[in-house]
Each structure stands twice: as structure tokens, then as C-alpha cells.
Coordinates of C-alpha atoms in Angstrom, one line a residue:
X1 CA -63.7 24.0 -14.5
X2 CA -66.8 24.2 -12.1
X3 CA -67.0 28.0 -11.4
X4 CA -70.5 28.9 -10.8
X5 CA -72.9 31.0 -11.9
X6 CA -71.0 34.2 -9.4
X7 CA -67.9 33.6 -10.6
X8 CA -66.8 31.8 -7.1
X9 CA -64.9 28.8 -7.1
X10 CA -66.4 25.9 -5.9
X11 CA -64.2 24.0 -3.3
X12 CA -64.1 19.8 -2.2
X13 CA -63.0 19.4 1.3
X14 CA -62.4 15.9 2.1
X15 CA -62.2 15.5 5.4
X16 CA -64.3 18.4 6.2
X17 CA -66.2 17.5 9.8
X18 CA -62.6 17.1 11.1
X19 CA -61.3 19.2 13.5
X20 CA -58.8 21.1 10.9
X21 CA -61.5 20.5 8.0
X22 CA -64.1 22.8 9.4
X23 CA -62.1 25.4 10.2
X24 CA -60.4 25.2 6.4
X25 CA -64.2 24.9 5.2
X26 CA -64.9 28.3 7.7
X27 CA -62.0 30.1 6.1
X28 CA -63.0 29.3 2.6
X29 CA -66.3 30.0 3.1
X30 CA -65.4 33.9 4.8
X31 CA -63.4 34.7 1.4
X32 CA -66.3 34.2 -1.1
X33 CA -65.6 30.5 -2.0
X34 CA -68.4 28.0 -2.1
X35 CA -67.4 24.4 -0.2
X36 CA -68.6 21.2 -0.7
X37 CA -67.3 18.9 2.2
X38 CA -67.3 15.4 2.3
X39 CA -66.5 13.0 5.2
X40 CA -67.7 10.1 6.3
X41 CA -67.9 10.8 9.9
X42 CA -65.8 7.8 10.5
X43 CA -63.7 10.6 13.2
X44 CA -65.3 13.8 11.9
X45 CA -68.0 15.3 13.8
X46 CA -71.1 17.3 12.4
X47 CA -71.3 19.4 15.3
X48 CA -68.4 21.3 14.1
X49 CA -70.4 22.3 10.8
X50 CA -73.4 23.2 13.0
X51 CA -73.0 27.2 12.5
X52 CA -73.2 26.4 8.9
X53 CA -76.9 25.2 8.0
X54 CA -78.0 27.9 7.2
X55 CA -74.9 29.2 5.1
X56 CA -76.1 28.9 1.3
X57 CA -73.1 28.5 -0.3
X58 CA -72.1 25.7 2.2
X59 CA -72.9 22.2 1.5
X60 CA -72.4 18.6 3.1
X61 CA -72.2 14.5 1.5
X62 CA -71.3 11.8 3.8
X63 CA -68.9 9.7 1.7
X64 CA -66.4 7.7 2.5
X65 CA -63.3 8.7 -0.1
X66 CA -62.4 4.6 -0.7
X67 CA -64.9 4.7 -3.1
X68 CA -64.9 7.4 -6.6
X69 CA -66.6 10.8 -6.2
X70 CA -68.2 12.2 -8.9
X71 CA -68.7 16.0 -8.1
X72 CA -67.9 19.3 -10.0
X73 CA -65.8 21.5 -8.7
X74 CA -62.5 24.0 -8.9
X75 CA -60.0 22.8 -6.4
X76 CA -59.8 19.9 -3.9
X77 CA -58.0 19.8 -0.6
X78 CA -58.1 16.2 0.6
X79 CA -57.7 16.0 4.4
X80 CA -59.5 12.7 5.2
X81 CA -58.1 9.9 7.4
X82 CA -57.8 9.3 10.9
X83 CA -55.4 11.2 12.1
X84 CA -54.3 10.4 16.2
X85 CA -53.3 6.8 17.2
X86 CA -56.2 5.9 19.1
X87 CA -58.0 6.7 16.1
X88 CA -55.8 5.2 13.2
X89 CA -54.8 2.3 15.1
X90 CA -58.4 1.8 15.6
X91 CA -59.0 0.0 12.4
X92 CA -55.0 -0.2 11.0
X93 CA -56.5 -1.3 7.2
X94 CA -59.0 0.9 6.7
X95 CA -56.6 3.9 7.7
X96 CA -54.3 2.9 4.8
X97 CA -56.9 2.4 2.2
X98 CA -58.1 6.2 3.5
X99 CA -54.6 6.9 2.8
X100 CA -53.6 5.3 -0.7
X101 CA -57.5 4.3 -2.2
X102 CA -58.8 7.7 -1.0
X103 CA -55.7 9.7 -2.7
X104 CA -56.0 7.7 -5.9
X105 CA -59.6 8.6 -6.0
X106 CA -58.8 12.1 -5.1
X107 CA -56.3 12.1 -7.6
X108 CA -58.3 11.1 -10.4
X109 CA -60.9 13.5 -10.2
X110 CA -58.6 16.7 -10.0
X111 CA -57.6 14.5 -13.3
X112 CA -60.3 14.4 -14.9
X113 CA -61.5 18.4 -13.8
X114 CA -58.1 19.7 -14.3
X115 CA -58.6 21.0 -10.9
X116 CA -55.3 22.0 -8.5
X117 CA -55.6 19.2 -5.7
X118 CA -54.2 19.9 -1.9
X119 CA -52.4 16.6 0.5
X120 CA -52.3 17.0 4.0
X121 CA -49.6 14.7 5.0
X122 CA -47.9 14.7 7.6
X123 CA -44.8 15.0 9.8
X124 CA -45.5 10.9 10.8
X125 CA -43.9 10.6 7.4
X126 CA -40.0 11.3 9.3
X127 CA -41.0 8.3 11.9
X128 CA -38.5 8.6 14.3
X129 CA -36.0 10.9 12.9
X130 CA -32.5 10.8 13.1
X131 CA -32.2 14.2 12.3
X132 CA -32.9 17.2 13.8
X133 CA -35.6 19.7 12.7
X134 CA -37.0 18.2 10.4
X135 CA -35.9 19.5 6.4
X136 CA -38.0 18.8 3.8
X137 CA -35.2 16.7 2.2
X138 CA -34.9 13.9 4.7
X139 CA -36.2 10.6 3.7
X140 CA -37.6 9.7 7.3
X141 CA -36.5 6.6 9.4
X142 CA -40.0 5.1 9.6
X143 CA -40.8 1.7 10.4
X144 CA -43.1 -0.3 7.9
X145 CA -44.6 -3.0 10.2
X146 CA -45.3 -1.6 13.2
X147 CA -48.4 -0.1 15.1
X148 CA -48.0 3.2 13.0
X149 CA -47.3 1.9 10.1
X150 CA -51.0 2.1 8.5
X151 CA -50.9 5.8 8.9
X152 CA -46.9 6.6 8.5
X153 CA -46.6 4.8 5.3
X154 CA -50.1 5.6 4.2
X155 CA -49.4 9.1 3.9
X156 CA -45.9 8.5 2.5
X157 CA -47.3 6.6 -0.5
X158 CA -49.8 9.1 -0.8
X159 CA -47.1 11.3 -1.5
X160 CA -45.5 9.2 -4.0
X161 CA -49.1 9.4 -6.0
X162 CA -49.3 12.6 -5.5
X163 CA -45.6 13.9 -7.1
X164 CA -46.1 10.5 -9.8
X165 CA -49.8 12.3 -10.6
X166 CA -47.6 15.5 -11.6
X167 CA -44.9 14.1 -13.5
X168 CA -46.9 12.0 -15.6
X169 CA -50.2 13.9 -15.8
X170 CA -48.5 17.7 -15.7
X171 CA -51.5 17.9 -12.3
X172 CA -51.2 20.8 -10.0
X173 CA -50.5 19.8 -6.6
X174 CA -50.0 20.8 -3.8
X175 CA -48.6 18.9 -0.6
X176 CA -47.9 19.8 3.1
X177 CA -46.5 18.2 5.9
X178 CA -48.6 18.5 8.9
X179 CA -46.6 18.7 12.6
X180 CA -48.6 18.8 15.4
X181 CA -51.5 21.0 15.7
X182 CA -54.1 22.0 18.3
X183 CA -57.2 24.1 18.8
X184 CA -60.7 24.7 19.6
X185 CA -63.1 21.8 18.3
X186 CA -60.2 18.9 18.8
X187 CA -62.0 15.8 20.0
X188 CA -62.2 15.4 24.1
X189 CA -60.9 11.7 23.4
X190 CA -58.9 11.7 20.4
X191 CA -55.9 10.6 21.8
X192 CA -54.1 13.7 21.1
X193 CA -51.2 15.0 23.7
X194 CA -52.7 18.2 24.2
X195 CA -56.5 17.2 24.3
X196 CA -55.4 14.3 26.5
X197 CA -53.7 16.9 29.1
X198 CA -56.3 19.4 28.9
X199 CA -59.1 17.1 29.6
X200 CA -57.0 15.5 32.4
X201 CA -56.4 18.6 34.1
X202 CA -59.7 19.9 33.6
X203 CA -61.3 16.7 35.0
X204 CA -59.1 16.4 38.3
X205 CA -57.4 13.1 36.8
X206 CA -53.8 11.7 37.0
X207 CA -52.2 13.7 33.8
X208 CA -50.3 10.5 31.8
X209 CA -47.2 11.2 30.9
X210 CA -46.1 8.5 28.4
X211 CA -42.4 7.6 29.0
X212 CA -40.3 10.3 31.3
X213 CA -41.8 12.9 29.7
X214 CA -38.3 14.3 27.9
X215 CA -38.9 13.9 24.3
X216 CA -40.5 16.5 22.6
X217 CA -42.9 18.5 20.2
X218 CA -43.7 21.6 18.3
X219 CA -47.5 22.6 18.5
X220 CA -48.7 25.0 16.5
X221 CA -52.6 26.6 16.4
X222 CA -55.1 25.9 14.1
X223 CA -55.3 28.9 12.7
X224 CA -51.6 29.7 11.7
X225 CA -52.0 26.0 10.7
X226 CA -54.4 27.0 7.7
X227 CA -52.9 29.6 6.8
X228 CA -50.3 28.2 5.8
X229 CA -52.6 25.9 3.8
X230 CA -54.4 28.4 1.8
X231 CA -51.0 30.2 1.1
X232 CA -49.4 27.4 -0.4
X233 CA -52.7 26.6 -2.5
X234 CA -52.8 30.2 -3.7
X235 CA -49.1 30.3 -4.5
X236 CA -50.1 29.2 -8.5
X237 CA -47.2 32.0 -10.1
X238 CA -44.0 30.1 -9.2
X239 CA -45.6 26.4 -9.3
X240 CA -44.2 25.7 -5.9
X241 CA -45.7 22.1 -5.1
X242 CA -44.2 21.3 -1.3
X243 CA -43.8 19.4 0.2
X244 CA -43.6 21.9 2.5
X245 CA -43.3 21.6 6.5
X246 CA -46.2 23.9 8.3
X247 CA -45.8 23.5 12.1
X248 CA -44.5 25.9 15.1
X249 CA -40.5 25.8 15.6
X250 CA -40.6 26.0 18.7
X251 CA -39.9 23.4 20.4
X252 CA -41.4 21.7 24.3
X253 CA -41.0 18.6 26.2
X254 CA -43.8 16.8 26.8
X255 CA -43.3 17.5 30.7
X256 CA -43.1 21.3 29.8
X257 CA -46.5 21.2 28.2
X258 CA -47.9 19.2 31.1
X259 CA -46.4 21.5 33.6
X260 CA -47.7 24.8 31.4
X261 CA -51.6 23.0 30.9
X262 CA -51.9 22.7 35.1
X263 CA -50.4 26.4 35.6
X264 CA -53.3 27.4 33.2
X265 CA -55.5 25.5 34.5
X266 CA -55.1 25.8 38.0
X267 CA -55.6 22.1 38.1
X268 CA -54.1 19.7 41.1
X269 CA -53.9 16.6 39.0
X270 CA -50.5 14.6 39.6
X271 CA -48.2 13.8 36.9
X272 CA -47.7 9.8 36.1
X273 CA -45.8 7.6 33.8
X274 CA -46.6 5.1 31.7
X275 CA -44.4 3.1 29.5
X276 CA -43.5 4.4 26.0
X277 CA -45.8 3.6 23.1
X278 CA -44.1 1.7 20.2
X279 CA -42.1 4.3 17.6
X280 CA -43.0 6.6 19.6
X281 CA -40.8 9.7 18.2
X282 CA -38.4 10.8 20.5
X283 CA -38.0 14.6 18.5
X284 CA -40.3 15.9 16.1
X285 CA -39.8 19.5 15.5
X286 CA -40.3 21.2 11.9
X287 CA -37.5 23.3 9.9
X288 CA -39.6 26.0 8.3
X289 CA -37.4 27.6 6.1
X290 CA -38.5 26.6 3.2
X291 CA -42.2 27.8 4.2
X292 CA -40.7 31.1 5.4
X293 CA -39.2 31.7 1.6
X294 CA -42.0 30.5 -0.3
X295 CA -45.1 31.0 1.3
X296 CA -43.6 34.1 3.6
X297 CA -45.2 32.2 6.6
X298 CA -44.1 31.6 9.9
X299 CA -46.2 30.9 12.6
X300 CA -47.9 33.9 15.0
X301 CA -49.6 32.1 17.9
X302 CA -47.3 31.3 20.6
X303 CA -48.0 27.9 23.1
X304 CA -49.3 29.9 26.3
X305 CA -52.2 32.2 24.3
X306 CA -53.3 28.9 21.8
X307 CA -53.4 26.7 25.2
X308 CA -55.8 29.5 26.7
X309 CA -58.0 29.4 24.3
X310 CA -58.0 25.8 23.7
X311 CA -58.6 25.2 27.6
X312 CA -61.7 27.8 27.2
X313 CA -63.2 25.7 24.8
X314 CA -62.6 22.7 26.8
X315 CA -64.0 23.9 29.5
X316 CA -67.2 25.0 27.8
X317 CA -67.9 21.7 25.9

């Protein structure tokens, strides 16, 4: 193990100039731990590490996770790869090597330091479902050659390495499904529902609603978001390895969220709609009971209060 010299464990981030990276990185950092983050900036922006040059226990590589890392340290959370469609669909291949190549190399450094490893995966695993929330236990009905593909079945053979690392190498892991999640430091054009309303609204444009606007999503804030994560990495005594669903219950349409982004907004920007994306989910809402018994988490932040401070840093960038 790589503690240092104070007794504080040092930390990898992969992933860690992402949107959900540097606020990880900001809450490992406010406990005592010291974080090494890693990204290749491929979607990851620096800006959101700005605040942290001159933190001294803080420290960045640009590295792109396709290839071995050889680094010291206590525990990884790997949270690298594209994660929106405009993004992963970008450059399909390279978002499944991310995916399988990156968890491999992952993998086999948390090997090789004995260290406990972290997965973000993701609720993309489910594809469409045909069930309804989401339980940990269903297999997903996701399609293996479409647009998606590179990122659903990415993640869901990242999973298989993951649970095949533990069996056969006795690894600690740790593995959560991601549902959707929003928040200050999201980027403007990422593609993302809510980023893609907000900027809309804020800009006077047309807000797109992609098919009639009735299928729907559970959003859940950043910050109840990571949470979850470092409960689930902390939560050593009982070996509880996921994967877990973190994400908000509740559930909206996507016209509801439209409608709730221009009342906050004030905006006068007209609703459209434009034809439904490929696999686009028509539900995707978490069950959390598993994360309420094991981790005694449940989200706080409701859809209104994360919106409003979302749109306040919107409107400031």
C-alpha cells in the first residue's frame, strides 16, 4: 500500500477533470485524502480543477487510461469515458476501448497494489428496459449494434471484468450504476437533457424536445450522487461490492422538466419536437432499495432546488 508519509491515503481518480470527477476529487480532498487524477481531457476540462493549483496534496497527469499506468497509490475510482451521446458517439471505438482497455488497465494495477478499485457504470447498462424501476437484478434489454452500443456494452463488459477480477483474484471492488445526474460544472454542450434545456432557455432558443416529450427520467444532484460513491467505497466491514443503483427515484417526463427549466428561468423559448433518437429509453428510473439497506443512502436534493442551482451556474459561465 502507498500511504504516505501522514498516514493519508493516496487516491487515483480516473476521470478526474469530468464533471462528476472533480467534484469526487473536491470531496476527497476536504476529508484529508491526497488525489492523484488522471484524464486525458478527451471530455474533461481543467477548468474545473482550477481552484486546486495551489492545493498541495492535489496533483494532475494527462493520460489516457488505454494505455498501463504505473502510479502508487491506496484506492482507485475509475470514472473515465465519455459519458453523453454527443460525446461517446463522437468517436464509437475509442469509447469502448475507454470502457474495456481502460478497465483492464485499471484492473491490473489495483492488482498488482492490492488496492480496493471503484466502477462507475451506468444505468445505460438496462438499454431499454422492459421493466420498471430498475433492480439491480435485471439483465437489461440492450442492443449490441446500434448507436449506443460502444458505451452500453462497454460498461457492461466492464462489469464482467470487474466481478471476473474478484472471483479469480479475491480484488476488492466496488461497482455502481450511475442514472442520470446533473450539477454545476456540466458542460454547456455536452449533449445532456438538462444542460441542453438550461442552455436553451437561458439563450432564448427553441427548447428540443426529442420525441413527444412523454418518456421519462430520474435526475439526481451531484452531490447526493457522490455520496453515494464514497459510502459504498467506505462500506469495507460487510464486503458489499454492488452493483448498486445510485440515482433519484423520483421520477419526470421529459416535458415536465422542460416545463419546470422555463418556470425557473423565466425564459419564453418555445417547446419543439424532433424525432426520437435511436434506443432511445423510453423509462429509466432507479430502484434504490438496495442502496437504502446497504449504504443507508437515499437521495436529499429534490429536482426544483438542484435545477436552481444548476441554472445559477449556467447563467454565470
Amino acid at each position: 500500500m502507498a500511504r504516505t508519509l501522514y498516514g493519508r491515503k493516496r487516491v487515483l481518480v480516473t476521470g478526474g477533470a469530468g464533471f462528476l470527477g472533480s467534484h469526487l476529487i473536491d470531496r476527497l480532498l476536504e476529508r484529508g485524502d491526497e488525489v492523484l487524477c488522471v484524464d486525458n481531457l478527451f471530455t474533461g476540462d481543467k477548468r474545473n480543477l482550477d481552484h486546486l493549483h495551489d492545493e498541495p496534496r492535489f496533483e494532475f497527469l494527462r493520460h489516457d487510461i488505454c494505455f498501463p499506468l504505473y502510479v502508487e497509490v491506496d484506492e482507485i475510482y475509475n470514472l473515465a469515458c465519455p459519458a453523453s451521446p454527443v460525446h461517446y458517439q463522437h468517436d464509437p471505438v475509442q469509447t469502448t476501448k475507454t470502457s474495456v482497455l481502460g478497465a483492464i488497465n485499471m484492473l491490473g494495477l489495483a492488482k498488482r497494489l492490492n488496492a480496493k478499485i471503484f466502477q462507475a457504470s451506468t444505468s445505460e447498462v438496462y438499454g431499454d428496459p422492459l421493466i420498471h424501476p430498475q433492480t439491480e437484478g435485471y439483465w437489461g434489454n440492450v442492443n449490441p449494434v446500434g448507436i449506443r452500443s460502444c458505451y452500453d456494452e462497454g460498461k457492461r463488459c466492464a462489469e464482467t471484468l470487474f466481478f471476473d477480477y474478484h472471483r479469480q483474484h479475491d480484488l476488492k471492488i466496488k461497482v455502481v450504476r450511475i442514472f442520470n445526474t446533473y450539477g454545476p460544472r456540466m458542460h454547456p454542450a455536452d449533449g445532456r437533457v438538462v444542460s441542453n434545456f438550461i442552455m436553451q432557455a437561458l439563450e432564448g432558443k427553441p427548447i428540443t424536445i426529442y420525441g413527444d416529450g412523454s418518456q421519462s427520467r430520474s435526475f439526481c444532484y451531484y452531490e447526493d450522487l457522490v455520496d453515494g460513491f464514497l459510502r459504498l467505497m467506505d462500506n469495507t466491514p460487510n464486503n458489499f461490492t454492488g452493483p448498486v443503483n445510485i440515482g433519484n427515484p423520483n421520477e419526470f417526463t421529459i416535458k415536465q422538466l422542460a416545463d419546470l427549466v422555463l418556470e425557473i428561468t423565466g425564459s419564453k423559448s418555445e417547446l419543439i419536437n424532433e424525432p426520437l433518437p435511436s434506443d432511445d429509453p423510453t423509462q429509466r428510473c432507479p430502484d434504490i432499495s438496495v442502496a437504502k439497506r446497504e449504504l443507508d443512502w437515499e437521495p436529499t436534493v429534490q429536482l426544483r432546488e438542484g435545477l436552481e442551482k444548476t441554472i445559477e451556474y449556467f447563467r454565470n459561465i
